[in-house]
Amino acid sequence: MGNTVTNIAIGTNVIISASINGSCVSSHTVVSPVSCTNVCENPAITLSGPVCSTSAVGTYVVNYTLVSGATIQVSSGTALNGVVSGVASGVPLSVTVSLAGCADKVILVPAGSCAVPCQKPTLTLASPVCNGSTYSVIFYSSVATVTANAGQVVGNSITGIPVGTAVSVTATAGAGCVEVQTVASPASCTVSCTLPDLSVGQPICNGNTYSVSYSLNGPGSVSVVGGTIVGNTVTNIAIGTNVIISASINGSCVSSHTVVSPASCSNVCENPAITLSGPVCSTSAVGTYVVNYTLVSGATIQVSSGTALNGVVSGVASVYR
């Protein structure tokens, strides 16, 4: 019956065991009540310990069984059909059980620890734009918390970065759950030079390697240190190796991005399932732009505008970038 062992004879201790693949056994012996004649002497409830919820991340559940006629009240969450659900991780649970003719019993259940698992942000950085003795970088992030080691974050730009200082940009989804990219400073913002418009996404896992999507808007040629260019994606980058993606015009006027490798690709839900480049004006459909993307195996994509097909979102009406 659900999460309850029933029909145990009075005077018989019960042994409850759990095993994984027939080994790694946990075993509990529960001592029988001496008698069940006094309904107020024995508890009116039996409770399990906290179990992390699989449907409401960051909460836990507690299973319970009441004696006939007993009622339950809880300090947090909802008690229904033998389960207390929706209790926030780290919050202790107080359970009050009432039975007619008996004093109420209050049980304190230690708080379950069910931290929200890391789901790293998506982060895309564009090329530097010179502003006298400083430069700026546009970014696109799936989270609001974006910081930089130099300059100031203003809207979706990092401004006032001193020329000669590389900017490291961090998007944070929680403690230790971050994406980091670095954009190299222009060599100079006084020499006449039009920097290539290169934008680079965050890494996605492919077994023991990872990939990064990029786009080049306008003239220039792309080179990479640490992977292989296939279309608009750098692939086969070894886990643990940061990749450097650069674009140059005539061998100079260089834009360079360093993408930090994922620490591990063992958790498919932790690392993003998509890597996105920045928007590029369409050459075939004037007034629209395209975005390049690469998905991990098995992932699907939906877009709010335009059409996503074969690694390109196209037909999106032009907006100011």
PDB file of C-alpha atoms in Angstrom:
ATOM      1  CA  MET A   1       0.000   0.000   0.000  1.00  0.00           C
ATOM      2  CA  GLY A   2       1.996   2.981  -1.262  1.00  0.00           C
ATOM      3  CA  ASN A   3       4.984   3.626   1.004  1.00  0.00           C
ATOM      4  CA  THR A   4       3.680   1.651   3.998  1.00  0.00           C
ATOM      5  CA  VAL A   5       4.336  -1.865   5.320  1.00  0.00           C
ATOM      6  CA  THR A   6       1.043  -3.223   6.730  1.00  0.00           C
ATOM      7  CA  ASN A   7      -0.439  -6.288   8.483  1.00  0.00           C
ATOM      8  CA  ILE A   8       2.509  -6.854  10.821  1.00  0.00           C
ATOM      9  CA  ALA A   9       1.539  -9.029  13.790  1.00  0.00           C
ATOM     10  CA  ILE A  10       1.786  -7.416  17.259  1.00  0.00           C
ATOM     11  CA  GLY A  11       4.842  -8.854  19.017  1.00  0.00           C
ATOM     12  CA  THR A  12       6.733  -9.357  15.748  1.00  0.00           C
ATOM     13  CA  ASN A  13       9.556  -6.997  14.887  1.00  0.00           C
ATOM     14  CA  VAL A  14       9.735  -6.074  11.209  1.00  0.00           C
ATOM     15  CA  ILE A  15      12.930  -5.770   9.154  1.00  0.00           C
ATOM     16  CA  ILE A  16      12.793  -3.400   6.184  1.00  0.00           C
ATOM     17  CA  SER A  17      15.700  -3.501   3.738  1.00  0.00           C
ATOM     18  CA  ALA A  18      16.602  -1.719   0.529  1.00  0.00           C
ATOM     19  CA  SER A  19      19.257  -2.799  -1.947  1.00  0.00           C
ATOM     20  CA  ILE A  20      20.715  -1.732  -5.274  1.00  0.00           C
ATOM     21  CA  ASN A  21      21.268  -4.593  -7.743  1.00  0.00           C
ATOM     22  CA  GLY A  22      21.017  -7.074  -4.901  1.00  0.00           C
ATOM     23  CA  SER A  23      23.875  -5.464  -2.952  1.00  0.00           C
ATOM     24  CA  CYS A  24      24.617  -2.132  -1.203  1.00  0.00           C
ATOM     25  CA  VAL A  25      21.955  -2.983   1.393  1.00  0.00           C
ATOM     26  CA  SER A  26      20.389  -0.673   3.980  1.00  0.00           C
ATOM     27  CA  SER A  27      18.425  -2.498   6.673  1.00  0.00           C
ATOM     28  CA  HIS A  28      16.161  -1.255   9.489  1.00  0.00           C
ATOM     29  CA  THR A  29      14.562  -3.251  12.316  1.00  0.00           C
ATOM     30  CA  VAL A  30      11.358  -1.762  13.750  1.00  0.00           C
ATOM     31  CA  VAL A  31      10.395  -3.024  17.217  1.00  0.00           C
ATOM     32  CA  SER A  32       6.733  -4.039  17.632  1.00  0.00           C
ATOM     33  CA  PRO A  33       4.510  -2.165  20.082  1.00  0.00           C
ATOM     34  CA  VAL A  34       3.839  -4.192  23.227  1.00  0.00           C
ATOM     35  CA  SER A  35       0.127  -3.546  22.864  1.00  0.00           C
ATOM     36  CA  CYS A  36      -2.287  -1.596  20.678  1.00  0.00           C
ATOM     37  CA  THR A  37      -5.126  -1.442  23.221  1.00  0.00           C
ATOM     38  CA  ASN A  38      -4.416   2.164  24.280  1.00  0.00           C
ATOM     39  CA  VAL A  39      -4.917   4.328  21.187  1.00  0.00           C
ATOM     40  CA  CYS A  40      -3.354   7.346  22.900  1.00  0.00           C
ATOM     41  CA  GLU A  41      -0.212   5.517  24.012  1.00  0.00           C
ATOM     42  CA  ASN A  42       1.103   4.755  20.539  1.00  0.00           C
ATOM     43  CA  PRO A  43       1.670   7.450  17.902  1.00  0.00           C
ATOM     44  CA  ALA A  44      -1.226   8.172  15.562  1.00  0.00           C
ATOM     45  CA  ILE A  45       1.171   8.630  12.646  1.00  0.00           C
ATOM     46  CA  THR A  46       4.218   6.993  11.052  1.00  0.00           C
ATOM     47  CA  LEU A  47       6.508   9.196   8.989  1.00  0.00           C
ATOM     48  CA  SER A  48       9.270   8.616   6.471  1.00  0.00           C
ATOM     49  CA  GLY A  49      12.272  10.892   6.221  1.00  0.00           C
ATOM     50  CA  PRO A  50      12.431  13.729   3.670  1.00  0.00           C
ATOM     51  CA  VAL A  51      12.852  12.785  -0.001  1.00  0.00           C
ATOM     52  CA  CYS A  52      13.776  15.312  -2.688  1.00  0.00           C
ATOM     53  CA  SER A  53      10.924  15.923  -5.115  1.00  0.00           C
ATOM     54  CA  THR A  54      11.450  14.919  -8.738  1.00  0.00           C
ATOM     55  CA  SER A  55       8.632  17.149 -10.000  1.00  0.00           C
ATOM     56  CA  ALA A  56       9.166  20.342  -7.974  1.00  0.00           C
ATOM     57  CA  VAL A  57      12.904  21.026  -7.968  1.00  0.00           C
ATOM     58  CA  GLY A  58      14.197  22.556  -4.740  1.00  0.00           C
ATOM     59  CA  THR A  59      11.480  21.014  -2.544  1.00  0.00           C
ATOM     60  CA  TYR A  60      11.097  17.763  -0.613  1.00  0.00           C
ATOM     61  CA  VAL A  61       8.287  15.375   0.336  1.00  0.00           C
ATOM     62  CA  VAL A  62       7.575  13.274   3.442  1.00  0.00           C
ATOM     63  CA  ASN A  63       5.385  10.161   3.314  1.00  0.00           C
ATOM     64  CA  TYR A  64       3.036   9.452   6.223  1.00  0.00           C
ATOM     65  CA  THR A  65       0.332   7.042   7.346  1.00  0.00           C
ATOM     66  CA  LEU A  66      -2.340   7.950   9.931  1.00  0.00           C
ATOM     67  CA  VAL A  67      -4.368   5.709  12.213  1.00  0.00           C
ATOM     68  CA  SER A  68      -8.098   5.720  11.542  1.00  0.00           C
ATOM     69  CA  GLY A  69      -9.721   8.971  12.716  1.00  0.00           C
ATOM     70  CA  ALA A  70      -6.487  10.951  13.039  1.00  0.00           C
ATOM     71  CA  THR A  71      -5.889  14.249  11.247  1.00  0.00           C
ATOM     72  CA  ILE A  72      -2.688  16.051  10.285  1.00  0.00           C
ATOM     73  CA  GLN A  73      -1.560  19.672  10.080  1.00  0.00           C
ATOM     74  CA  VAL A  74       1.808  20.784   8.703  1.00  0.00           C
ATOM     75  CA  SER A  75       3.835  23.967   9.140  1.00  0.00           C
ATOM     76  CA  SER A  76       4.828  24.075   5.472  1.00  0.00           C
ATOM     77  CA  GLY A  77       3.739  22.467   2.226  1.00  0.00           C
ATOM     78  CA  THR A  78       0.552  20.465   1.731  1.00  0.00           C
ATOM     79  CA  ALA A  79      -0.514  17.178   3.385  1.00  0.00           C
ATOM     80  CA  LEU A  80      -2.703  15.053   1.115  1.00  0.00           C
ATOM     81  CA  ASN A  81      -3.219  11.332   0.537  1.00  0.00           C
ATOM     82  CA  GLY A  82      -0.265  10.225   2.652  1.00  0.00           C
ATOM     83  CA  VAL A  83       2.251  12.720   1.288  1.00  0.00           C
ATOM     84  CA  VAL A  84       3.432  16.095   2.581  1.00  0.00           C
ATOM     85  CA  SER A  85       4.699  17.897  -0.537  1.00  0.00           C
ATOM     86  CA  GLY A  86       6.037  21.290  -1.539  1.00  0.00           C
ATOM     87  CA  VAL A  87       8.309  21.878   1.464  1.00  0.00           C
ATOM     88  CA  ALA A  88      11.205  24.144   0.463  1.00  0.00           C
ATOM     89  CA  SER A  89      14.698  22.694   0.723  1.00  0.00           C
ATOM     90  CA  GLY A  90      16.354  23.625   4.024  1.00  0.00           C
ATOM     91  CA  VAL A  91      13.057  24.383   5.795  1.00  0.00           C
ATOM     92  CA  PRO A  92      12.247  22.121   8.809  1.00  0.00           C
ATOM     93  CA  LEU A  93       8.776  20.573   8.864  1.00  0.00           C
ATOM     94  CA  SER A  94       6.549  20.552  11.954  1.00  0.00           C
ATOM     95  CA  VAL A  95       3.777  17.932  11.868  1.00  0.00           C
ATOM     96  CA  THR A  96       0.847  18.092  14.302  1.00  0.00           C
ATOM     97  CA  VAL A  97      -1.359  14.997  14.640  1.00  0.00           C
ATOM     98  CA  SER A  98      -4.762  15.075  16.326  1.00  0.00           C
ATOM     99  CA  LEU A  99      -6.882  12.131  17.463  1.00  0.00           C
ATOM    100  CA  ALA A 100     -10.132  12.455  19.419  1.00  0.00           C
ATOM    101  CA  GLY A 101      -9.605  11.783  23.137  1.00  0.00           C
ATOM    102  CA  CYS A 102      -5.818  12.062  22.901  1.00  0.00           C
ATOM    103  CA  ALA A 103      -3.413  14.975  23.304  1.00  0.00           C
ATOM    104  CA  ASP A 104      -2.036  16.389  20.047  1.00  0.00           C
ATOM    105  CA  LYS A 105       1.397  15.128  19.084  1.00  0.00           C
ATOM    106  CA  VAL A 106       3.944  17.430  17.398  1.00  0.00           C
ATOM    107  CA  ILE A 107       6.785  15.880  15.398  1.00  0.00           C
ATOM    108  CA  LEU A 108       9.680  17.889  13.965  1.00  0.00           C
ATOM    109  CA  VAL A 109      11.077  16.487  10.703  1.00  0.00           C
ATOM    110  CA  PRO A 110      14.650  17.642   9.935  1.00  0.00           C
ATOM    111  CA  ALA A 111      14.857  19.773   6.806  1.00  0.00           C
ATOM    112  CA  GLY A 112      15.590  18.001   3.540  1.00  0.00           C
ATOM    113  CA  SER A 113      18.526  19.320   1.522  1.00  0.00           C
ATOM    114  CA  CYS A 114      17.371  19.490  -2.090  1.00  0.00           C
ATOM    115  CA  ALA A 115      19.368  22.248  -3.726  1.00  0.00           C
ATOM    116  CA  VAL A 116      18.351  23.325  -7.217  1.00  0.00           C
ATOM    117  CA  PRO A 117      20.760  21.625  -9.657  1.00  0.00           C
ATOM    118  CA  CYS A 118      23.000  23.801 -11.767  1.00  0.00           C
ATOM    119  CA  GLN A 119      21.716  24.738 -15.225  1.00  0.00           C
ATOM    120  CA  LYS A 120      24.413  26.901 -16.722  1.00  0.00           C
ATOM    121  CA  PRO A 121      23.399  30.068 -18.567  1.00  0.00           C
ATOM    122  CA  THR A 122      23.779  30.685 -22.279  1.00  0.00           C
ATOM    123  CA  LEU A 123      26.163  33.548 -23.005  1.00  0.00           C
ATOM    124  CA  THR A 124      27.122  35.119 -26.343  1.00  0.00           C
ATOM    125  CA  LEU A 125      29.654  37.938 -26.743  1.00  0.00           C
ATOM    126  CA  ALA A 126      30.129  40.262 -29.712  1.00  0.00           C
ATOM    127  CA  SER A 127      33.314  41.964 -30.888  1.00  0.00           C
ATOM    128  CA  PRO A 128      34.869  45.052 -29.261  1.00  0.00           C
ATOM    129  CA  VAL A 129      33.747  48.497 -30.421  1.00  0.00           C
ATOM    130  CA  CYS A 130      36.245  51.337 -29.966  1.00  0.00           C
ATOM    131  CA  ASN A 131      35.276  54.508 -28.079  1.00  0.00           C
ATOM    132  CA  GLY A 132      38.438  56.597 -27.882  1.00  0.00           C
ATOM    133  CA  SER A 133      40.640  55.259 -25.083  1.00  0.00           C
ATOM    134  CA  THR A 134      38.053  52.636 -24.091  1.00  0.00           C
ATOM    135  CA  TYR A 135      36.002  49.999 -25.840  1.00  0.00           C
ATOM    136  CA  SER A 136      32.664  48.250 -25.322  1.00  0.00           C
ATOM    137  CA  VAL A 137      31.304  44.730 -25.876  1.00  0.00           C
ATOM    138  CA  ILE A 138      27.687  43.692 -26.461  1.00  0.00           C
ATOM    139  CA  PHE A 139      26.498  40.459 -24.801  1.00  0.00           C
ATOM    140  CA  TYR A 140      23.423  38.227 -24.892  1.00  0.00           C
ATOM    141  CA  SER A 141      22.632  36.192 -21.773  1.00  0.00           C
ATOM    142  CA  SER A 142      19.832  33.894 -20.605  1.00  0.00           C
ATOM    143  CA  VAL A 143      20.210  35.254 -17.033  1.00  0.00           C
ATOM    144  CA  ALA A 144      20.120  38.760 -15.591  1.00  0.00           C
ATOM    145  CA  THR A 145      23.233  38.403 -13.427  1.00  0.00           C
ATOM    146  CA  VAL A 146      26.151  39.320 -15.679  1.00  0.00           C
ATOM    147  CA  THR A 147      29.415  40.764 -14.356  1.00  0.00           C
ATOM    148  CA  ALA A 148      32.711  41.816 -15.891  1.00  0.00           C
ATOM    149  CA  ASN A 149      36.230  42.234 -14.541  1.00  0.00           C
ATOM    150  CA  ALA A 150      36.590  45.605 -16.281  1.00  0.00           C
ATOM    151  CA  GLY A 151      34.242  48.351 -17.433  1.00  0.00           C
ATOM    152  CA  GLN A 152      30.602  48.705 -16.418  1.00  0.00           C
ATOM    153  CA  VAL A 153      27.607  46.538 -17.291  1.00  0.00           C
ATOM    154  CA  VAL A 154      24.944  48.803 -18.826  1.00  0.00           C
ATOM    155  CA  GLY A 155      21.922  47.014 -20.263  1.00  0.00           C
ATOM    156  CA  ASN A 156      23.311  44.325 -22.552  1.00  0.00           C
ATOM    157  CA  SER A 157      26.654  46.089 -23.025  1.00  0.00           C
ATOM    158  CA  ILE A 158      29.906  46.338 -21.098  1.00  0.00           C
ATOM    159  CA  THR A 159      31.226  49.861 -21.574  1.00  0.00           C
ATOM    160  CA  GLY A 160      34.296  51.833 -20.520  1.00  0.00           C
ATOM    161  CA  ILE A 161      36.772  48.969 -20.800  1.00  0.00           C
ATOM    162  CA  PRO A 162      40.313  50.406 -20.994  1.00  0.00           C
ATOM    163  CA  VAL A 163      42.130  49.628 -24.231  1.00  0.00           C
ATOM    164  CA  GLY A 164      44.823  47.069 -23.442  1.00  0.00           C
ATOM    165  CA  THR A 165      42.677  45.252 -20.861  1.00  0.00           C
ATOM    166  CA  ALA A 166      40.932  42.014 -21.850  1.00  0.00           C
ATOM    167  CA  VAL A 167      37.388  41.757 -20.476  1.00  0.00           C
ATOM    168  CA  SER A 168      36.213  38.561 -18.793  1.00  0.00           C
ATOM    169  CA  VAL A 169      32.413  38.261 -18.704  1.00  0.00           C
ATOM    170  CA  THR A 170      30.581  35.952 -16.284  1.00  0.00           C
ATOM    171  CA  ALA A 171      26.907  34.977 -16.449  1.00  0.00           C
ATOM    172  CA  THR A 172      25.709  33.474 -13.156  1.00  0.00           C
ATOM    173  CA  ALA A 173      22.657  31.253 -12.591  1.00  0.00           C
ATOM    174  CA  GLY A 174      23.528  30.364  -8.973  1.00  0.00           C
ATOM    175  CA  ALA A 175      26.435  29.609  -6.666  1.00  0.00           C
ATOM    176  CA  GLY A 176      29.137  27.972  -8.773  1.00  0.00           C
ATOM    177  CA  CYS A 177      26.814  27.783 -11.792  1.00  0.00           C
ATOM    178  CA  VAL A 178      28.440  30.110 -14.313  1.00  0.00           C
ATOM    179  CA  GLU A 179      29.512  30.629 -17.913  1.00  0.00           C
ATOM    180  CA  VAL A 180      32.678  32.627 -18.556  1.00  0.00           C
ATOM    181  CA  GLN A 181      34.055  34.160 -21.756  1.00  0.00           C
ATOM    182  CA  THR A 182      36.923  36.549 -22.386  1.00  0.00           C
ATOM    183  CA  VAL A 183      37.241  39.085 -25.206  1.00  0.00           C
ATOM    184  CA  ALA A 184      40.708  40.366 -26.043  1.00  0.00           C
ATOM    185  CA  SER A 185      41.235  44.122 -26.156  1.00  0.00           C
ATOM    186  CA  PRO A 186      41.786  45.805 -29.516  1.00  0.00           C
ATOM    187  CA  ALA A 187      45.504  46.405 -30.044  1.00  0.00           C
ATOM    188  CA  SER A 188      44.719  50.109 -30.432  1.00  0.00           C
ATOM    189  CA  CYS A 189      41.711  52.353 -30.765  1.00  0.00           C
ATOM    190  CA  THR A 190      43.694  55.254 -32.277  1.00  0.00           C
ATOM    191  CA  VAL A 191      44.946  53.479 -35.402  1.00  0.00           C
ATOM    192  CA  SER A 192      42.335  53.378 -38.197  1.00  0.00           C
ATOM    193  CA  CYS A 193      41.051  49.810 -38.142  1.00  0.00           C
ATOM    194  CA  THR A 194      37.612  48.272 -38.616  1.00  0.00           C
ATOM    195  CA  LEU A 195      37.398  45.285 -36.299  1.00  0.00           C
ATOM    196  CA  PRO A 196      35.652  42.165 -37.644  1.00  0.00           C
ATOM    197  CA  ASP A 197      32.122  41.702 -36.255  1.00  0.00           C
ATOM    198  CA  LEU A 198      32.608  38.325 -34.577  1.00  0.00           C
ATOM    199  CA  SER A 199      30.169  36.916 -32.007  1.00  0.00           C
ATOM    200  CA  VAL A 200      30.745  33.699 -30.066  1.00  0.00           C
ATOM    201  CA  GLY A 201      28.441  31.517 -27.966  1.00  0.00           C
ATOM    202  CA  GLN A 202      29.055  29.346 -24.916  1.00  0.00           C
ATOM    203  CA  PRO A 203      30.180  25.699 -25.062  1.00  0.00           C
ATOM    204  CA  ILE A 204      27.923  22.658 -25.492  1.00  0.00           C
ATOM    205  CA  CYS A 205      28.986  19.099 -24.697  1.00  0.00           C
ATOM    206  CA  ASN A 206      29.488  16.253 -27.175  1.00  0.00           C
ATOM    207  CA  GLY A 207      30.728  13.273 -25.165  1.00  0.00           C
ATOM    208  CA  ASN A 208      34.403  13.885 -24.414  1.00  0.00           C
ATOM    209  CA  THR A 209      34.561  17.076 -26.487  1.00  0.00           C
ATOM    210  CA  TYR A 210      32.613  20.307 -26.767  1.00  0.00           C
ATOM    211  CA  SER A 211      31.501  22.711 -29.505  1.00  0.00           C
ATOM    212  CA  VAL A 212      30.971  26.479 -29.797  1.00  0.00           C
ATOM    213  CA  SER A 213      28.823  28.389 -32.295  1.00  0.00           C
ATOM    214  CA  TYR A 214      30.039  31.662 -33.820  1.00  0.00           C
ATOM    215  CA  SER A 215      29.071  34.147 -36.514  1.00  0.00           C
ATOM    216  CA  LEU A 216      31.041  36.653 -38.582  1.00  0.00           C
ATOM    217  CA  ASN A 217      28.987  39.607 -39.787  1.00  0.00           C
ATOM    218  CA  GLY A 218      30.759  41.207 -42.732  1.00  0.00           C
ATOM    219  CA  PRO A 219      34.359  40.884 -43.926  1.00  0.00           C
ATOM    220  CA  GLY A 220      37.090  38.888 -42.247  1.00  0.00           C
ATOM    221  CA  SER A 221      38.423  35.374 -41.859  1.00  0.00           C
ATOM    222  CA  VAL A 222      38.053  33.128 -38.818  1.00  0.00           C
ATOM    223  CA  SER A 223      40.757  31.009 -37.211  1.00  0.00           C
ATOM    224  CA  VAL A 224      40.717  28.829 -34.125  1.00  0.00           C
ATOM    225  CA  VAL A 225      43.175  27.437 -31.603  1.00  0.00           C
ATOM    226  CA  GLY A 226      41.929  24.254 -29.945  1.00  0.00           C
ATOM    227  CA  GLY A 227      39.257  22.888 -32.292  1.00  0.00           C
ATOM    228  CA  THR A 228      38.024  22.441 -35.859  1.00  0.00           C
ATOM    229  CA  ILE A 229      35.808  24.824 -37.843  1.00  0.00           C
ATOM    230  CA  VAL A 230      32.761  23.151 -39.393  1.00  0.00           C
ATOM    231  CA  GLY A 231      30.348  25.656 -40.907  1.00  0.00           C
ATOM    232  CA  ASN A 232      29.540  28.182 -38.175  1.00  0.00           C
ATOM    233  CA  THR A 233      30.651  25.886 -35.351  1.00  0.00           C
ATOM    234  CA  VAL A 234      34.000  25.065 -33.769  1.00  0.00           C
ATOM    235  CA  THR A 235      33.907  21.347 -32.908  1.00  0.00           C
ATOM    236  CA  ASN A 236      36.079  18.621 -31.356  1.00  0.00           C
ATOM    237  CA  ILE A 237      37.453  20.826 -28.588  1.00  0.00           C
ATOM    238  CA  ALA A 238      38.874  18.646 -25.806  1.00  0.00           C
ATOM    239  CA  ILE A 239      37.259  18.967 -22.375  1.00  0.00           C
ATOM    240  CA  GLY A 240      39.665  20.929 -20.184  1.00  0.00           C
ATOM    241  CA  THR A 241      41.030  22.953 -23.115  1.00  0.00           C
ATOM    242  CA  ASN A 242      39.891  26.545 -23.543  1.00  0.00           C
ATOM    243  CA  VAL A 243      39.300  27.500 -27.180  1.00  0.00           C
ATOM    244  CA  ILE A 244      40.398  30.776 -28.798  1.00  0.00           C
ATOM    245  CA  ILE A 245      38.296  31.954 -31.763  1.00  0.00           C
ATOM    246  CA  SER A 246      39.639  34.922 -33.736  1.00  0.00           C
ATOM    247  CA  ALA A 247      38.619  36.922 -36.794  1.00  0.00           C
ATOM    248  CA  SER A 248      40.908  39.226 -38.757  1.00  0.00           C
ATOM    249  CA  ILE A 249      40.819  41.444 -41.810  1.00  0.00           C
ATOM    250  CA  ASN A 250      43.888  41.108 -44.035  1.00  0.00           C
ATOM    251  CA  GLY A 251      45.771  39.510 -41.171  1.00  0.00           C
ATOM    252  CA  SER A 252      45.323  42.489 -38.865  1.00  0.00           C
ATOM    253  CA  CYS A 253      42.444  44.270 -37.098  1.00  0.00           C
ATOM    254  CA  VAL A 254      41.847  41.170 -34.957  1.00  0.00           C
ATOM    255  CA  SER A 255      38.859  40.274 -32.770  1.00  0.00           C
ATOM    256  CA  SER A 256      39.608  37.385 -30.412  1.00  0.00           C
ATOM    257  CA  HIS A 257      37.390  35.447 -27.969  1.00  0.00           C
ATOM    258  CA  THR A 258      38.436  32.840 -25.401  1.00  0.00           C
ATOM    259  CA  VAL A 259      35.742  30.343 -24.361  1.00  0.00           C
ATOM    260  CA  VAL A 260      36.311  28.495 -21.085  1.00  0.00           C
ATOM    261  CA  SER A 261      35.897  24.721 -21.304  1.00  0.00           C
ATOM    262  CA  PRO A 262      33.160  22.981 -19.301  1.00  0.00           C
ATOM    263  CA  ALA A 263      34.659  21.324 -16.219  1.00  0.00           C
ATOM    264  CA  SER A 264      32.775  18.140 -17.090  1.00  0.00           C
ATOM    265  CA  CYS A 265      30.224  16.838 -19.567  1.00  0.00           C
ATOM    266  CA  SER A 266      28.933  14.043 -17.330  1.00  0.00           C
ATOM    267  CA  ASN A 267      25.686  15.868 -16.428  1.00  0.00           C
ATOM    268  CA  VAL A 268      23.727  16.490 -19.638  1.00  0.00           C
ATOM    269  CA  CYS A 269      21.263  18.779 -17.823  1.00  0.00           C
ATOM    270  CA  GLU A 270      23.921  21.024 -16.252  1.00  0.00           C
ATOM    271  CA  ASN A 271      25.484  22.318 -19.437  1.00  0.00           C
ATOM    272  CA  PRO A 272      23.411  24.207 -22.028  1.00  0.00           C
ATOM    273  CA  ALA A 273      21.839  22.176 -24.835  1.00  0.00           C
ATOM    274  CA  ILE A 274      22.417  24.974 -27.356  1.00  0.00           C
ATOM    275  CA  THR A 275      25.172  27.375 -28.350  1.00  0.00           C
ATOM    276  CA  LEU A 276      24.111  30.587 -30.136  1.00  0.00           C
ATOM    277  CA  SER A 277      25.949  33.192 -32.143  1.00  0.00           C
ATOM    278  CA  GLY A 278      24.901  36.829 -32.293  1.00  0.00           C
ATOM    279  CA  PRO A 279      22.572  38.223 -34.990  1.00  0.00           C
ATOM    280  CA  VAL A 280      23.850  38.685 -38.543  1.00  0.00           C
ATOM    281  CA  CYS A 281      22.035  40.779 -41.163  1.00  0.00           C
ATOM    282  CA  SER A 282      20.640  38.591 -43.937  1.00  0.00           C
ATOM    283  CA  THR A 283      22.110  39.039 -47.416  1.00  0.00           C
ATOM    284  CA  SER A 284      19.138  37.370 -49.107  1.00  0.00           C
ATOM    285  CA  ALA A 285      16.175  38.806 -47.197  1.00  0.00           C
ATOM    286  CA  VAL A 286      16.769  42.521 -46.677  1.00  0.00           C
ATOM    287  CA  GLY A 287      15.473  43.872 -43.362  1.00  0.00           C
ATOM    288  CA  THR A 288      15.843  40.566 -41.519  1.00  0.00           C
ATOM    289  CA  TYR A 289      18.622  38.895 -39.571  1.00  0.00           C
ATOM    290  CA  VAL A 290      19.794  35.348 -38.878  1.00  0.00           C
ATOM    291  CA  VAL A 291      21.240  33.624 -35.804  1.00  0.00           C
ATOM    292  CA  ASN A 292      23.432  30.529 -36.041  1.00  0.00           C
ATOM    293  CA  TYR A 293      22.978  27.768 -33.473  1.00  0.00           C
ATOM    294  CA  THR A 294      24.193  24.272 -32.672  1.00  0.00           C
ATOM    295  CA  LEU A 295      22.200  21.782 -30.568  1.00  0.00           C
ATOM    296  CA  VAL A 296      23.368  18.799 -28.555  1.00  0.00           C
ATOM    297  CA  SER A 297      22.179  15.428 -29.823  1.00  0.00           C
ATOM    298  CA  GLY A 298      18.485  14.866 -29.099  1.00  0.00           C
ATOM    299  CA  ALA A 299      17.661  18.501 -28.305  1.00  0.00           C
ATOM    300  CA  THR A 300      14.949  20.459 -30.137  1.00  0.00           C
ATOM    301  CA  ILE A 301      14.445  24.194 -30.655  1.00  0.00           C
ATOM    302  CA  GLN A 302      11.444  26.540 -30.865  1.00  0.00           C
ATOM    303  CA  VAL A 303      11.682  30.234 -31.722  1.00  0.00           C
ATOM    304  CA  SER A 304       9.334  33.173 -31.135  1.00  0.00           C
ATOM    305  CA  SER A 305      10.015  34.626 -34.580  1.00  0.00           C
ATOM    306  CA  GLY A 306      11.418  33.433 -37.889  1.00  0.00           C
ATOM    307  CA  THR A 307      12.243  29.827 -38.744  1.00  0.00           C
ATOM    308  CA  ALA A 308      14.789  27.504 -37.116  1.00  0.00           C
ATOM    309  CA  LEU A 309      16.232  24.991 -39.585  1.00  0.00           C
ATOM    310  CA  ASN A 310      19.583  23.258 -40.027  1.00  0.00           C
ATOM    311  CA  GLY A 311      21.442  25.376 -37.486  1.00  0.00           C
ATOM    312  CA  VAL A 312      20.102  28.760 -38.594  1.00  0.00           C
ATOM    313  CA  VAL A 313      17.235  30.899 -37.292  1.00  0.00           C
ATOM    314  CA  SER A 314      16.252  33.034 -40.288  1.00  0.00           C
ATOM    315  CA  GLY A 315      13.592  35.558 -41.271  1.00  0.00           C
ATOM    316  CA  VAL A 316      13.619  37.535 -38.011  1.00  0.00           C
ATOM    317  CA  ALA A 317      12.650  41.179 -38.539  1.00  0.00           C
ATOM    318  CA  SER A 318      15.577  43.576 -38.105  1.00  0.00           C
ATOM    319  CA  VAL A 319      15.939  45.392 -34.781  1.00  0.00           C
ATOM    320  CA  TYR A 320      18.655  47.658 -33.439  1.00  0.00           C
ATOM    321  CA  ARG A 321      21.499  45.641 -31.974  1.00  0.00           C
TER     322      ARG A 321
END
